[in-house]
Coordinates of C-alpha atoms in Angstrom, one line a residue:
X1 CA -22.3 28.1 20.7
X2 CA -22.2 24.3 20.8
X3 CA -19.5 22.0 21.9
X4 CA -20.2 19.6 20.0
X5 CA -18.0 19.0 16.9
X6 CA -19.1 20.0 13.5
X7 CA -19.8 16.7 10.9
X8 CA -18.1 18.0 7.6
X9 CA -14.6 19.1 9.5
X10 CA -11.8 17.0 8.3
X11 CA -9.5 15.0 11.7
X12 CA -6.3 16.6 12.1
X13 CA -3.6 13.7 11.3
X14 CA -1.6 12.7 14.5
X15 CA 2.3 13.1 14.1
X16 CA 2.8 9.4 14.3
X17 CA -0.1 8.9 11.2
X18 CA 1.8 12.0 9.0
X19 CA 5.3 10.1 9.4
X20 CA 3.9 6.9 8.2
X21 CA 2.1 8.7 5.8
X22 CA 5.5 9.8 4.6
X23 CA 7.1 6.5 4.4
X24 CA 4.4 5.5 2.5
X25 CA 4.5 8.2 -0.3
X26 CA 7.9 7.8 -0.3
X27 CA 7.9 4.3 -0.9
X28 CA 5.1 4.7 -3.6
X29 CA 6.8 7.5 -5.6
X30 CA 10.0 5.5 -5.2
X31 CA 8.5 2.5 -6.5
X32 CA 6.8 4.8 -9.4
X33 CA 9.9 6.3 -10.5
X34 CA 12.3 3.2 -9.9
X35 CA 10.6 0.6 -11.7
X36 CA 10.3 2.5 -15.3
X37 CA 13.4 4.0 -15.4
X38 CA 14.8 0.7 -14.6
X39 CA 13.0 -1.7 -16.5
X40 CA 13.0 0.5 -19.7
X41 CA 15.9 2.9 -19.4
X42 CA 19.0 1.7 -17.0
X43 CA 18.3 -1.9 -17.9
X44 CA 15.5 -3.2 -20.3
X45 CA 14.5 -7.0 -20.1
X46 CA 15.8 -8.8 -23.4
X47 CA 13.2 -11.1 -24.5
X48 CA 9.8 -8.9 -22.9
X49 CA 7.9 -6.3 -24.8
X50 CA 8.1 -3.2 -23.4
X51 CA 4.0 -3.5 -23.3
X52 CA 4.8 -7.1 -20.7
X53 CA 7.0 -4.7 -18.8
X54 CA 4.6 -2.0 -18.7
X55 CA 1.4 -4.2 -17.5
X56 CA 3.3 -7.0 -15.2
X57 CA 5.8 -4.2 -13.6
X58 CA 4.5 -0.4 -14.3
X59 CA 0.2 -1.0 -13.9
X60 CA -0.1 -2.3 -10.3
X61 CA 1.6 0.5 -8.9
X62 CA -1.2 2.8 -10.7
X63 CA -3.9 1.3 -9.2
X64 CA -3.8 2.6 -5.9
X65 CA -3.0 6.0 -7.4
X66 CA -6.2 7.6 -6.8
X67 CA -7.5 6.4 -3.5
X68 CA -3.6 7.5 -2.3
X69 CA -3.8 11.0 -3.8
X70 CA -7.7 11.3 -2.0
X71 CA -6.1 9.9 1.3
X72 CA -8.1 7.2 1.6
X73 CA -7.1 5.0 4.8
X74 CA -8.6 1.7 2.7
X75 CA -6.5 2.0 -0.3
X76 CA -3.2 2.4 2.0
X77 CA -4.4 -1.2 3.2
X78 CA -5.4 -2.8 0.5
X79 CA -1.8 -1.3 -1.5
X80 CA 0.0 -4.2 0.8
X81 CA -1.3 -6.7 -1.5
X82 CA 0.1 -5.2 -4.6
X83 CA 3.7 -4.5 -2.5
X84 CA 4.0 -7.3 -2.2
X85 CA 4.9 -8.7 -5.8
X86 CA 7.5 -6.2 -5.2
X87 CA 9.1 -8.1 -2.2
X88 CA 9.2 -11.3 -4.4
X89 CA 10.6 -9.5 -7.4
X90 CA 13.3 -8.0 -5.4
X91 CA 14.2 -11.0 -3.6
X92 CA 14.3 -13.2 -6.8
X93 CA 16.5 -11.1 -8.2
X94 CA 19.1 -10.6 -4.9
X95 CA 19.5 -13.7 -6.1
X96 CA 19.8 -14.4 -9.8
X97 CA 20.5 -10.9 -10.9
X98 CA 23.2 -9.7 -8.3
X99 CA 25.0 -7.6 -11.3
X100 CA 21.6 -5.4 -10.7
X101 CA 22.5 -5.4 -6.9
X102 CA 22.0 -1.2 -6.2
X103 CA 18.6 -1.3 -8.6
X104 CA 17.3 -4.5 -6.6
X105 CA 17.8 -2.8 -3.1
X106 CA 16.2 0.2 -4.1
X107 CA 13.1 -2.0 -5.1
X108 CA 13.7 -3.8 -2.0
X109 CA 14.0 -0.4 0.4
X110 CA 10.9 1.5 -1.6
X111 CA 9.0 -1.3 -1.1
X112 CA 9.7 -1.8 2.7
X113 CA 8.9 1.8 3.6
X114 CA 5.7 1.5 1.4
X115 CA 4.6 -1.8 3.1
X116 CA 5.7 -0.2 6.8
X117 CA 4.2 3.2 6.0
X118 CA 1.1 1.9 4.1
X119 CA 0.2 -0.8 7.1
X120 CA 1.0 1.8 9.7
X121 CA -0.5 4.9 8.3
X122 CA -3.9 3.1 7.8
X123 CA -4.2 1.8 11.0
X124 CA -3.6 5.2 12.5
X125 CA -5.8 7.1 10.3
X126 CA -8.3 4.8 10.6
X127 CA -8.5 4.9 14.2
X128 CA -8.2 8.7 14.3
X129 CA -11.3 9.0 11.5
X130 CA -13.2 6.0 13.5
X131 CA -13.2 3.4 10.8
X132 CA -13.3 -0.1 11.8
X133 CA -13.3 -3.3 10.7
X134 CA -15.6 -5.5 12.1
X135 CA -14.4 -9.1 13.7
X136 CA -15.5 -11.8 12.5
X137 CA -16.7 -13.2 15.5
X138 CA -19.1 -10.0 15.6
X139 CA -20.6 -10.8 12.5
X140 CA -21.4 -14.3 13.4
X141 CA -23.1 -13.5 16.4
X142 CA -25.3 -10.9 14.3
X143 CA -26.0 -13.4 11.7
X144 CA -26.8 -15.9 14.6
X145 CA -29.0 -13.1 16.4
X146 CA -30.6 -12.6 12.9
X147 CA -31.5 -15.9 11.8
X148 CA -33.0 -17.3 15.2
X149 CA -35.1 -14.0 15.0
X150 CA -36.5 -14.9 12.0
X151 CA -37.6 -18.4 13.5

């Protein structure tokens, strides 16, 4: 019997890397189910196609839907990005839109747990799984190493 581990098991997930994961999700769904029912339901934008809404407001989150539903550490990361216009929307509107104040701090809370969980849960399960990104000062010296050995 060997000792070694097996290639094709799957790493358990560390406590610490489920609760991100949690915050995370949450923040996602949150965002997922927020956003429409806001936007087009609770209170529509006068002056925008529902089609504008849809693409500006609905379609980013969807991008990261599958690489988030196969657990993929790299699409937690790369999310971050798209959280982001979230942040800025929220904030713009804390402050010309303060009649909208419960919907904007939900945006605003959804999107801080996604952004926490998201950064956190990447960097844990990426550790745990052995992923890692390379420094740039690693690939230098490679390229360096590379070029003066084909001198």
């Amino acid at each position: 019997m060997s000792l070694e581990p097996k290639l094709n098991q799957p790493v358990a997930k560390k406590p610490i890397t489920k609760r991100f994961q949690r915050f995370a999700l949450i923040g996602y769904i949150g965002l997922l189910i927020l956003m429409p029912v806001w936007l087009f339901l609770i209170a529509p934008r006068e002056g925008h196609s529902n089609g504008f809404i849809f693409v500006v407001y609905i379609l980013p989150l969807l991008l990261p839907l599958k690489g988030i539903i196969q657990d993929k550490p790299y699409t937690y990361a790369w999310a971050n990005f798209i959280v982001m216009f979230y942040f800025i929307h929220g904030f713009t509107l804390l402050w010309v839109a303060q009649e909208q104040l419960i919907w904007v701090l939900l945006e605003l809370i959804f999107a801080s747990l996604m952004f926490i969980g998201c950064t956190y849960y990447a960097r844990h399960r990426g550790q745990e799984l052995g992923l890692k990104i390379r420094k740039l000062k690693e690939e230098l010296a490679e390229e360096k190493a590379a070029h003066e050995h084909d001198k």
